[in-house]
Coordinates of N, CA and C and ligand atoms in Angstrom, one line a residue:
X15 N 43.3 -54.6 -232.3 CA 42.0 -54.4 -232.9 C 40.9 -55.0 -232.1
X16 N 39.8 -54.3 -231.5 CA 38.6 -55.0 -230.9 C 37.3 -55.1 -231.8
X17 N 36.4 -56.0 -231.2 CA 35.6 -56.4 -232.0 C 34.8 -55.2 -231.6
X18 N 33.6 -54.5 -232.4 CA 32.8 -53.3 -232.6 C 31.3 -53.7 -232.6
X19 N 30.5 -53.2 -231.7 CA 29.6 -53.8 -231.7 C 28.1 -52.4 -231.5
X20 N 27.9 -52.0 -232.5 CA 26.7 -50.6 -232.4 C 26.3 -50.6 -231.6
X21 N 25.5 -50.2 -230.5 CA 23.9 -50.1 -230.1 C 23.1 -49.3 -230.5
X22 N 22.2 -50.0 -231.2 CA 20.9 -49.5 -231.7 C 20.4 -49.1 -231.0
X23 N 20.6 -48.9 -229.5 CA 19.6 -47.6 -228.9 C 19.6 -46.7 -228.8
X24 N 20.7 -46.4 -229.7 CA 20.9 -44.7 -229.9 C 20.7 -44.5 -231.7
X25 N 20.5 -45.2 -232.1 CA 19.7 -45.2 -233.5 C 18.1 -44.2 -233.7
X26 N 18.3 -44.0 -234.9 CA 17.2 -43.2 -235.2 C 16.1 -44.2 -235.6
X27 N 14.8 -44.2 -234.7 CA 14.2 -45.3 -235.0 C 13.3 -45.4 -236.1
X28 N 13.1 -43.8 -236.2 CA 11.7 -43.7 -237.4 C 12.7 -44.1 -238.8
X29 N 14.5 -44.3 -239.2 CA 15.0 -44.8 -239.9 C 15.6 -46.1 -239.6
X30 N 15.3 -47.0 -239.4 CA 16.1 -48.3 -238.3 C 16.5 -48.8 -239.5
X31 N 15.8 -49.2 -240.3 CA 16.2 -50.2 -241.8 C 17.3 -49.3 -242.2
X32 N 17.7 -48.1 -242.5 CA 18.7 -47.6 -243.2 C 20.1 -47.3 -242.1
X33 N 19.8 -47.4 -241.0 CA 20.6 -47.8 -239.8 C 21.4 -48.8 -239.9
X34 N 20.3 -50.5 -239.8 CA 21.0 -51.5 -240.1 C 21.5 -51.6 -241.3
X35 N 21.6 -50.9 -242.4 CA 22.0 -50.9 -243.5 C 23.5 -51.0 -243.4
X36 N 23.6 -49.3 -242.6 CA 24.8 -48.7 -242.6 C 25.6 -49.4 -241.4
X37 N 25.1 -50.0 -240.7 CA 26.0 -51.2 -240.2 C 26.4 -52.3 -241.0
X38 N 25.4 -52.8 -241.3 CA 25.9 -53.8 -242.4 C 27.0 -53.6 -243.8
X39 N 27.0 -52.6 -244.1 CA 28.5 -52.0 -244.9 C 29.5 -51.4 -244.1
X40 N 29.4 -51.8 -242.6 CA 30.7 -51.0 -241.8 C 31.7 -51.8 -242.1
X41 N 32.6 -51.5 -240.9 CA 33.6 -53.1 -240.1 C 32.7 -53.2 -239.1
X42 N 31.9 -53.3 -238.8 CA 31.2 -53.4 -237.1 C 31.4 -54.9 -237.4
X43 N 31.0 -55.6 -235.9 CA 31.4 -57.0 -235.7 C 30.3 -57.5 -235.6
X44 N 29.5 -56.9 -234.3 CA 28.0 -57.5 -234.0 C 27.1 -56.0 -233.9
X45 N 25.8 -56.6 -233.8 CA 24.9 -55.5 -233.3 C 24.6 -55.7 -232.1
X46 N 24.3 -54.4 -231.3 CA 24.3 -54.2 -230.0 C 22.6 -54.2 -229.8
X47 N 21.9 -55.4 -229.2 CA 20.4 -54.8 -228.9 C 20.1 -54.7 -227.6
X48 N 19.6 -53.6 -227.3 CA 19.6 -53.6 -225.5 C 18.0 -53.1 -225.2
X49 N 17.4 -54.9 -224.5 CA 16.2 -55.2 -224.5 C 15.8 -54.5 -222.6
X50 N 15.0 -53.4 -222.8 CA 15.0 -53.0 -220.9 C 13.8 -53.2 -220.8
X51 N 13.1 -53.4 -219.7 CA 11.9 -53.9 -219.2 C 11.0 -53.0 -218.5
X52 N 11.7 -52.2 -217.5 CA 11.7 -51.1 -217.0 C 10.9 -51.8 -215.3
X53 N 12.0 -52.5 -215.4 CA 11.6 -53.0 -214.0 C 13.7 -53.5 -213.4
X54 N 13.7 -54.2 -214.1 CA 15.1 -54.5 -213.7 C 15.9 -53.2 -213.8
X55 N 15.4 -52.6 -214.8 CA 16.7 -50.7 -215.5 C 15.2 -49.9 -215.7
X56 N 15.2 -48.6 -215.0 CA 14.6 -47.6 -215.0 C 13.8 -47.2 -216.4
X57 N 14.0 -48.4 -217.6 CA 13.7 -47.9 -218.9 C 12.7 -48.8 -219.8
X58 N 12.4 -48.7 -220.9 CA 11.6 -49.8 -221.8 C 12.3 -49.6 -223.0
X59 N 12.9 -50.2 -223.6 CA 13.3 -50.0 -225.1 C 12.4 -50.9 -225.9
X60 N 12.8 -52.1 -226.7 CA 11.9 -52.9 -227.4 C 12.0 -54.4 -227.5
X61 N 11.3 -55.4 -228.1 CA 11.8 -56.7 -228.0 C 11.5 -57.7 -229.0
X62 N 10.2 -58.7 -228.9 CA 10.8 -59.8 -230.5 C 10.1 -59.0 -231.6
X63 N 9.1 -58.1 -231.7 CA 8.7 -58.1 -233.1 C 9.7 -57.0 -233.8
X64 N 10.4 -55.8 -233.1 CA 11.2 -55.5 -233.6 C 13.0 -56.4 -234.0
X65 N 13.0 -56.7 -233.2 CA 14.8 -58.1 -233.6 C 14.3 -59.1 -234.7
X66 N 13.2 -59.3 -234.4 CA 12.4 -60.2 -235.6 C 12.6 -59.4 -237.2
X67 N 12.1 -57.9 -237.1 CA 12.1 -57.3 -238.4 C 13.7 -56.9 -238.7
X68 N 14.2 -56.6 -238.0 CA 15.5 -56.1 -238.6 C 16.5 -57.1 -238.6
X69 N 16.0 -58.9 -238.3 CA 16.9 -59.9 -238.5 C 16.4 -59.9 -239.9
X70 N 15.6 -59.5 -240.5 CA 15.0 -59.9 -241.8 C 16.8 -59.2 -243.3
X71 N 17.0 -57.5 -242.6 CA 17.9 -57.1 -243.5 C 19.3 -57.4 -242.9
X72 N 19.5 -57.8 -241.2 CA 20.7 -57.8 -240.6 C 22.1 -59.1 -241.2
X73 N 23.3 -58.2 -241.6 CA 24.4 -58.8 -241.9 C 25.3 -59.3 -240.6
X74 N 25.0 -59.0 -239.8 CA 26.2 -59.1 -238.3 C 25.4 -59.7 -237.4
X75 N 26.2 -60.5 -236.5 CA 25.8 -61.2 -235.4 C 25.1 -60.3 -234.7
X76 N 23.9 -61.0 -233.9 CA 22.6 -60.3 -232.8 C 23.5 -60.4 -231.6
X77 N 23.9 -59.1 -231.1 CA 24.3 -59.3 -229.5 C 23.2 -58.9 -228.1
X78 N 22.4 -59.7 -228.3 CA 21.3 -59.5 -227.1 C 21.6 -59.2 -225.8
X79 N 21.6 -58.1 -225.4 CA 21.4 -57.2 -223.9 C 20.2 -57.1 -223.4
X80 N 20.3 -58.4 -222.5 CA 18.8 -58.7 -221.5 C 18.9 -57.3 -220.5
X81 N 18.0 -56.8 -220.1 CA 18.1 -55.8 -218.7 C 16.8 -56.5 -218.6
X82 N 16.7 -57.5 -218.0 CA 15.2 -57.7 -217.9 C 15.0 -58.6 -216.6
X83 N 14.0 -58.3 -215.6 CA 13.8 -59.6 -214.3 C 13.4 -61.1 -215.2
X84 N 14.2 -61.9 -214.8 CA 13.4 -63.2 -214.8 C 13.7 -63.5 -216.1
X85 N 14.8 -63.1 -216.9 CA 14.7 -63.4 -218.1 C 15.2 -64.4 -218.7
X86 N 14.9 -65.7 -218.2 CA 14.9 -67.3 -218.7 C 13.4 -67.4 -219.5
X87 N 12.8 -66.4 -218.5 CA 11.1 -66.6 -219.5 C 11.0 -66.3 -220.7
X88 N 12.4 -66.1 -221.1 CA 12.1 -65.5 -222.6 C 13.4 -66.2 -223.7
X89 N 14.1 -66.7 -222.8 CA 15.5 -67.4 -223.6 C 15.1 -67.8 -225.0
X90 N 14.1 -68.8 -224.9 CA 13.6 -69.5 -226.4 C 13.3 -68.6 -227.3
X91 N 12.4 -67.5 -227.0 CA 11.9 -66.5 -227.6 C 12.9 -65.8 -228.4
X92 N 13.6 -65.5 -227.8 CA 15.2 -64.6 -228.3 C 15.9 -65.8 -229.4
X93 N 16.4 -66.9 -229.0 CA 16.8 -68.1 -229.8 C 15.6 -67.6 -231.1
X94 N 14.7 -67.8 -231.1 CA 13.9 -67.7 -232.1 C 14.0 -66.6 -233.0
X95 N 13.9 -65.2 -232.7 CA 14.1 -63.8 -233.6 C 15.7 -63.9 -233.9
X96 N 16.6 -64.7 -233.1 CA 18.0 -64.5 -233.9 C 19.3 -63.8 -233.4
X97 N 18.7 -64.3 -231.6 CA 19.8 -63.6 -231.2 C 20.9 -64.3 -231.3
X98 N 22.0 -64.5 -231.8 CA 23.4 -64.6 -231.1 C 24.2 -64.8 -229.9
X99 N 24.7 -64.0 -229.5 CA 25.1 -63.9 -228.4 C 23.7 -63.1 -227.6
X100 N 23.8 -64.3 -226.5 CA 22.3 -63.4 -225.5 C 23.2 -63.2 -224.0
X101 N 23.0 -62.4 -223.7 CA 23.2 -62.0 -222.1 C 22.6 -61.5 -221.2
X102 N 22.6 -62.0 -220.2 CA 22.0 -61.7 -219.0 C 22.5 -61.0 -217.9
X103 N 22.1 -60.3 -217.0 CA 22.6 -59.8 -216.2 C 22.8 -60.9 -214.8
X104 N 24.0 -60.8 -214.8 CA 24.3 -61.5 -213.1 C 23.8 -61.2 -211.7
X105 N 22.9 -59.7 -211.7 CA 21.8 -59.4 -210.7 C 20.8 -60.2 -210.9
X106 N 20.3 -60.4 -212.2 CA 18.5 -60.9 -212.6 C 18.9 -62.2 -212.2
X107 N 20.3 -63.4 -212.4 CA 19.9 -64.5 -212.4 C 20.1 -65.4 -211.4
X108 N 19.5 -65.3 -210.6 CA 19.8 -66.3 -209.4 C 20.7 -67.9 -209.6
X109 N 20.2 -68.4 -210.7 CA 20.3 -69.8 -210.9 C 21.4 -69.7 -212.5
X110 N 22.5 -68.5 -212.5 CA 23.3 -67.9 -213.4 C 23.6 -69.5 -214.5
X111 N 24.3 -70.8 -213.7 CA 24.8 -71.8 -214.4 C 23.6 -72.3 -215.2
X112 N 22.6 -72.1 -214.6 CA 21.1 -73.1 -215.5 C 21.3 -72.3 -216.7
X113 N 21.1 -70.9 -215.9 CA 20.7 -69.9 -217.5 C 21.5 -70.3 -218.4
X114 N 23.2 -70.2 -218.1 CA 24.3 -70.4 -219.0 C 23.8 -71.7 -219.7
X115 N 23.4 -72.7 -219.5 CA 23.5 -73.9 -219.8 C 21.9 -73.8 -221.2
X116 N 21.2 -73.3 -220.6 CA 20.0 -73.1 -221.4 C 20.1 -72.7 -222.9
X117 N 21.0 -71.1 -222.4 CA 21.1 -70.1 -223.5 C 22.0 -71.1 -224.4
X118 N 23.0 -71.9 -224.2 CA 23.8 -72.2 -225.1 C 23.4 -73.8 -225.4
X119 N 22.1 -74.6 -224.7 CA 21.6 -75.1 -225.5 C 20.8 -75.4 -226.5
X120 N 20.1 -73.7 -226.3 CA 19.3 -73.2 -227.7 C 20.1 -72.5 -229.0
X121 N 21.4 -72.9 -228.9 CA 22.1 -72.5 -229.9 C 23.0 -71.2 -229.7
X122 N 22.9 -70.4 -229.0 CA 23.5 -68.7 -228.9 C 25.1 -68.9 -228.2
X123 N 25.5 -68.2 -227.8 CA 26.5 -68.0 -227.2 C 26.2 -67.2 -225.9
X124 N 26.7 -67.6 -224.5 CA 26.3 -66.6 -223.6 C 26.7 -66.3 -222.9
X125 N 26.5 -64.9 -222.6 CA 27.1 -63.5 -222.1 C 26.4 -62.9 -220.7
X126 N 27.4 -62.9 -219.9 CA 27.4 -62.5 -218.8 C 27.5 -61.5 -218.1
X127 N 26.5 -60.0 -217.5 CA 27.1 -58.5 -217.5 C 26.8 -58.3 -216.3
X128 N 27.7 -57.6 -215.8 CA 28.1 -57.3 -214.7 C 27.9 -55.5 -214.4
X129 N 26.9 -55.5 -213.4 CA 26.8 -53.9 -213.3 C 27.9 -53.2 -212.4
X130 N 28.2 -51.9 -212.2 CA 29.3 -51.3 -212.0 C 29.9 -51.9 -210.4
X131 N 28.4 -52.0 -209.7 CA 29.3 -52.4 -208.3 C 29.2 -53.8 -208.3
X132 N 29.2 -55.0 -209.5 CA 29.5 -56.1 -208.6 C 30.8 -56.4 -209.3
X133 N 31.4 -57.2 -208.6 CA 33.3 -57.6 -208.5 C 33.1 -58.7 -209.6
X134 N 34.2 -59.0 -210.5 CA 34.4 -59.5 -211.5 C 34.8 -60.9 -210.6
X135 N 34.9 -60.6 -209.1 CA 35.4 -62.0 -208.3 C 33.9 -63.1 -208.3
X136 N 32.8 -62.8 -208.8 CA 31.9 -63.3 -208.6 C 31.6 -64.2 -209.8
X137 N 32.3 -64.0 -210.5 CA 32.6 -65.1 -211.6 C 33.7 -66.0 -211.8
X138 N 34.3 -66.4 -210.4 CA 35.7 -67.2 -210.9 C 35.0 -68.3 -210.6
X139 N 34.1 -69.2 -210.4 CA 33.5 -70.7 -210.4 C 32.8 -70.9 -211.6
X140 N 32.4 -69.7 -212.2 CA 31.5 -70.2 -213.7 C 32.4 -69.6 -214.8
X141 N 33.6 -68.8 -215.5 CA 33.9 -68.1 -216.3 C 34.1 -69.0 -217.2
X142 N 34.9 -70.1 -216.8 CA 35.0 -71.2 -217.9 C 33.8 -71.4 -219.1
X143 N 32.5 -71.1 -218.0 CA 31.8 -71.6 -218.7 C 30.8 -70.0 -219.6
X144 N 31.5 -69.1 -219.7 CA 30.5 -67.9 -220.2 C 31.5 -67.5 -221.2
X145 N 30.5 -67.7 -223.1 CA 31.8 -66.8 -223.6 C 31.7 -65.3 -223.5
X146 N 31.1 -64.8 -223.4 CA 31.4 -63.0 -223.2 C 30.7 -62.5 -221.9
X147 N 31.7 -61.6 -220.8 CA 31.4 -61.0 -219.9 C 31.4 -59.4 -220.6
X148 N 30.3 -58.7 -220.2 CA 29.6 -57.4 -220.6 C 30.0 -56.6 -219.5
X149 N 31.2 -55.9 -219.2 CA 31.6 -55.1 -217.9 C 30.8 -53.9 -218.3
X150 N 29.6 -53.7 -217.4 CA 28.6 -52.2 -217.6 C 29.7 -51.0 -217.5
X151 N 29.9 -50.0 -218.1 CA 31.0 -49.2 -217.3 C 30.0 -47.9 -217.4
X152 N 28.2 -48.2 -217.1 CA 27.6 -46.9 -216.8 C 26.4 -47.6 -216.2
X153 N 25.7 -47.3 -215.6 CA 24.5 -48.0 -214.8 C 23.8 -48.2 -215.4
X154 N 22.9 -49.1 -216.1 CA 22.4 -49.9 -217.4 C 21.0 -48.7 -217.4
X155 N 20.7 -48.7 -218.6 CA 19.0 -48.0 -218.5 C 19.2 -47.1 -219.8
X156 N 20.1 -46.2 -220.0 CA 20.1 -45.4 -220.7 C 21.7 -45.1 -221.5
X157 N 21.2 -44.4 -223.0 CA 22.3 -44.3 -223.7 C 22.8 -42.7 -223.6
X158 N 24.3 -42.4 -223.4 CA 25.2 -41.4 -224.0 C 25.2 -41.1 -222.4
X159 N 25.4 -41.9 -221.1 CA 26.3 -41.6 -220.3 C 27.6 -41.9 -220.0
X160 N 28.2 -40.7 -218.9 CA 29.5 -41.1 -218.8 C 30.3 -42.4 -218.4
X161 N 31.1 -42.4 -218.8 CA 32.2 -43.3 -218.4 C 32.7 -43.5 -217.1
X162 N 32.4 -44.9 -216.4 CA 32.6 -44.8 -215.1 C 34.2 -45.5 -214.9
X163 N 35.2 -44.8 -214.6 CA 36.4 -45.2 -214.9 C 37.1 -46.3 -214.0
X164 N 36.7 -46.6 -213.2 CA 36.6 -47.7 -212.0 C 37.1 -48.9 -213.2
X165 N 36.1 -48.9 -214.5 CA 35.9 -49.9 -215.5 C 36.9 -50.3 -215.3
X166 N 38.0 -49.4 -215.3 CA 39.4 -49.9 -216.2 C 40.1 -51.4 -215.2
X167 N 40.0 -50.9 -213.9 CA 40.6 -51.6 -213.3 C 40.3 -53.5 -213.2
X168 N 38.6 -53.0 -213.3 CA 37.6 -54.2 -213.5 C 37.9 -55.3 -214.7
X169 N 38.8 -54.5 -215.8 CA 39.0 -55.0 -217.0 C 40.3 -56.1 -216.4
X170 N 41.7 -55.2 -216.1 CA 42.7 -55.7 -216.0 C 42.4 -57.2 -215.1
X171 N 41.4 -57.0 -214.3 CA 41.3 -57.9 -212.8 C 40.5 -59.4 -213.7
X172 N 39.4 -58.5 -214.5 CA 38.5 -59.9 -215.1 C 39.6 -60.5 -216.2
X173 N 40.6 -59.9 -216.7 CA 41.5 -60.7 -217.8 C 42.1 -61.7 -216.8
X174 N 42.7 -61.4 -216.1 CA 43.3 -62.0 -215.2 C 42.9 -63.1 -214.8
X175 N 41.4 -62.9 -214.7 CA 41.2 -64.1 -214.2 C 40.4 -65.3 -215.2
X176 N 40.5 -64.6 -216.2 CA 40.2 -65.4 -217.5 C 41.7 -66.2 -217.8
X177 N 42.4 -65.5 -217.7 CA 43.7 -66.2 -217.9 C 44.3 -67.1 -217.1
X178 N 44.3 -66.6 -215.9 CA 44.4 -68.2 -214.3 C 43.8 -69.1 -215.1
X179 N 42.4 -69.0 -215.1 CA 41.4 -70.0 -215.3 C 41.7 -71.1 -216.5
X180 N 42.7 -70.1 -217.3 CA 42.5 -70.7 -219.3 C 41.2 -70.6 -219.8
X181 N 40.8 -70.0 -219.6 CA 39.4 -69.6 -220.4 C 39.3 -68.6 -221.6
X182 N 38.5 -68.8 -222.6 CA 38.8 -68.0 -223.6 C 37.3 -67.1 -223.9
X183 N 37.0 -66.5 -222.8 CA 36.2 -65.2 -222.4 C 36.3 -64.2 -223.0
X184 N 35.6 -63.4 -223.9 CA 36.0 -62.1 -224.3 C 35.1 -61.5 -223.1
X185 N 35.9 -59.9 -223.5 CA 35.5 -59.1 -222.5 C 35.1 -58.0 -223.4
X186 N 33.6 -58.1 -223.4 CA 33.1 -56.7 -223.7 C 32.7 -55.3 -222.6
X187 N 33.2 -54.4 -223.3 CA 32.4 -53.1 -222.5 C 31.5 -52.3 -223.1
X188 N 30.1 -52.2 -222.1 CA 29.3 -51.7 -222.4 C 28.8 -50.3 -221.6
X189 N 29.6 -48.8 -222.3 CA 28.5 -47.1 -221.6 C 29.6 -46.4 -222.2
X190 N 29.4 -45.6 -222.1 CA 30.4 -44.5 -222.7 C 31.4 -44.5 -223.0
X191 N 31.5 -45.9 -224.0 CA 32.9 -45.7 -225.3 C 33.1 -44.6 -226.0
X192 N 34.2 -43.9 -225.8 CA 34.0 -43.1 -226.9 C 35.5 -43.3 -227.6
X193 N 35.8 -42.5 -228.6 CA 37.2 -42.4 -229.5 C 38.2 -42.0 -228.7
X194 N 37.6 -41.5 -227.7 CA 38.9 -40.9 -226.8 C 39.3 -42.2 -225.8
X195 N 38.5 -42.9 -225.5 CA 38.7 -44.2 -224.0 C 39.3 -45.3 -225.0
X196 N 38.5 -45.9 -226.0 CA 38.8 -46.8 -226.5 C 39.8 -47.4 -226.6
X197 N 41.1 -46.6 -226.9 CA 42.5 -47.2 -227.2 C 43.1 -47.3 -225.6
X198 N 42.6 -46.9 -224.3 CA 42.9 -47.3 -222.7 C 42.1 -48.8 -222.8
X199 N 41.0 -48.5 -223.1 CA 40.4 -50.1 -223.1 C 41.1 -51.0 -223.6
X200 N 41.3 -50.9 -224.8 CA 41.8 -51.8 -225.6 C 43.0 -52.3 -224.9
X201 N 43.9 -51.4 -224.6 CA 45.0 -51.7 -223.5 C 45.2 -52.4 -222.4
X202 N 43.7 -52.0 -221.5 CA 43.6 -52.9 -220.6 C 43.0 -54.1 -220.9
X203 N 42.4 -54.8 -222.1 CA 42.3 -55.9 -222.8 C 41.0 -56.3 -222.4
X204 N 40.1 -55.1 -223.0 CA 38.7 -55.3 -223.5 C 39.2 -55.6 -224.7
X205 N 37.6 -56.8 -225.2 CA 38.1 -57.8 -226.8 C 36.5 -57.0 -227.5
X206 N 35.7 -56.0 -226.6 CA 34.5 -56.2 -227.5 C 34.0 -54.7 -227.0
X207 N 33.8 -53.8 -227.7 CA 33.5 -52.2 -227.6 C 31.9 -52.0 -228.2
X208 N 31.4 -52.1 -227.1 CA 29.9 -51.4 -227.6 C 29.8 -49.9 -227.5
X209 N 29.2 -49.3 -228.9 CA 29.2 -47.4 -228.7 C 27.8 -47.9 -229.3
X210 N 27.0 -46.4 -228.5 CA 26.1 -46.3 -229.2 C 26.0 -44.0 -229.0
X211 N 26.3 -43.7 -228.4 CA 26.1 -42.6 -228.6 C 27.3 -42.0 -229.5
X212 N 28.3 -42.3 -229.5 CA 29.5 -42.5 -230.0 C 29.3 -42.4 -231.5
X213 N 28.8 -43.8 -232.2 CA 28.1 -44.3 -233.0 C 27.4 -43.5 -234.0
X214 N 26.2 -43.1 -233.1 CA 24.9 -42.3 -234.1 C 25.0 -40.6 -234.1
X215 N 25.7 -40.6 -232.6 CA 25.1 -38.9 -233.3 C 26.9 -38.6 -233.5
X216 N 27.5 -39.1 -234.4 CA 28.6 -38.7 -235.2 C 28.3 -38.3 -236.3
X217 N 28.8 -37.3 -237.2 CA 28.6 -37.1 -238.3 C 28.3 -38.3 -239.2
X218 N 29.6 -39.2 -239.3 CA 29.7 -40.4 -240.4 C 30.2 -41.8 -239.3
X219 N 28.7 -42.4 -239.3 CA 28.7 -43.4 -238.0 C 29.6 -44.7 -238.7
X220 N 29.6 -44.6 -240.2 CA 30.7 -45.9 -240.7 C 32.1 -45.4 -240.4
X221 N 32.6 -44.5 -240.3 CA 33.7 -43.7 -239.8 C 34.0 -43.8 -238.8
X222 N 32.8 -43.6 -237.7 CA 33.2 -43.9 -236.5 C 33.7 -45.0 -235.9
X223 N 32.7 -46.2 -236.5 CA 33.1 -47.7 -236.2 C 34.5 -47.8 -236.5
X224 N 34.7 -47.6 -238.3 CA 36.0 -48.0 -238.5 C 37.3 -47.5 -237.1
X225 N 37.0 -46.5 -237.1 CA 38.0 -45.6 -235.9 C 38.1 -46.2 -234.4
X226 N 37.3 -46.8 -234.3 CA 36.8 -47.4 -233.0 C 37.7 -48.7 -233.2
X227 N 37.3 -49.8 -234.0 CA 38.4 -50.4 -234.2 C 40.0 -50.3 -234.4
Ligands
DX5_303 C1 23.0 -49.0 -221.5 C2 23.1 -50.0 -222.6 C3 24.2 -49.6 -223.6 C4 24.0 -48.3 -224.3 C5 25.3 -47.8 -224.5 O1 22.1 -49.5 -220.5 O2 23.4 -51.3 -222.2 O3 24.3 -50.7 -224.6 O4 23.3 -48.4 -225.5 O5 25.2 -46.5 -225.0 P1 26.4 -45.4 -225.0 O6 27.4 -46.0 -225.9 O7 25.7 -44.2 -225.6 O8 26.8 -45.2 -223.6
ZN304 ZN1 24.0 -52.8 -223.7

């Protein structure tokens, strides 16, 4: 069983409260927020006054998805609306160990993501220190693309080397989960399944989750 984590980017936003509703009576594990800048990823989604309002009805951990340049400028900020787990991309951060050390001494847990072309070998000096690596398995920016299958191999290689290490890393994947991949993931020992197109435009998106797990 893996942990299930929505993204709200593929949510209906003119309904967002009856959204987080219907996550909050799933199994889902965490919520998926995916904050873009449109400088770092081709896009702009949204940031604290929305995570702010819907921490007001949310039941599940905030899984914060930085796509953002520079985004230590905002670490506190996110601590503050309620994120959870915050992650950063390992392109945006030059100074990756400071961030790690920041994010988790404002309280969160932190998460490390990795876009499709960088090698999971670039994290064997810090893994110890990140609890969730975010393996992109679609080029970050946008929701309900395909599945870039390369992922799989990335998975087996990053367990591996969470396990050399003794490290107790989950490994989330974040792009085109769908019902059909899921159970290869799971296999190759992804611990953390983000859907969002998957998710929302399913008929019965509590259905879906459950199934996903
Ligand atoms: C993409 C985002 C993902 C996105 C996934 O840049 O990081 O979290 O919402 O969407 P799906 O599941 O539709 O590929
Ligand atoms: Zn994401």
């Amino acid at each position: 069983m893996a942990l299930v984590a929505p993204s709200i980017l593929s949510a209906d936003f003119l309904k967002l409260g009856q959204e987080i509703e219907m996550i909050n009576n799933s199994e889902a594990d965490w919520i998926h927020i995916d904050v873009m800048d449109g400088c770092f990823v081709p896009n702009i989604t949204f940031g604290m006054p929305i995570i702010a309002a819907i921490k007001k009805i949310a039941r599940k951990p905030f899984d914060v998805h930085l796509m953002i340049e520079k985004p230590e400028r905002y670490f506190e900020d996110f601590a503050k609306v309620g994120a959870n787990i915050l992650t950063v991309h390992l392109e945006a951060s030059p100074h990756l160990h400071r961030s790690i050390q920041v994010i988790k001494s404002l309280g969160m847990q932190a998460g490390v993501a990795l876009n499709p072309h960088t090698p999971v070998s670039l994290l064997t000096d810090i893994i110890f220190e990140i609890d969730v690596v975010c393996l992109m398995s679609v080029n970050p920016g946008f929701g309900g693309q395909k599945f870039i299958n390369q992922t799989t191999h990335k998975i087996k290689q990053l367990k591996q080397l969470i396990k050399d290490c003794g490290a107790s890393t989950l490994i989330e994947i974040d792009g085109g989960v769908s019902l059909e991949n899921a159970p290869t993931l799971k296999k190759c020992g992804a611990d953390v399944l983000v859907a969002g197109n998957t998710v929302f435009s399913s008929p019965n998106p509590a259905e879906t989750i459950k199934s996903l797990k």
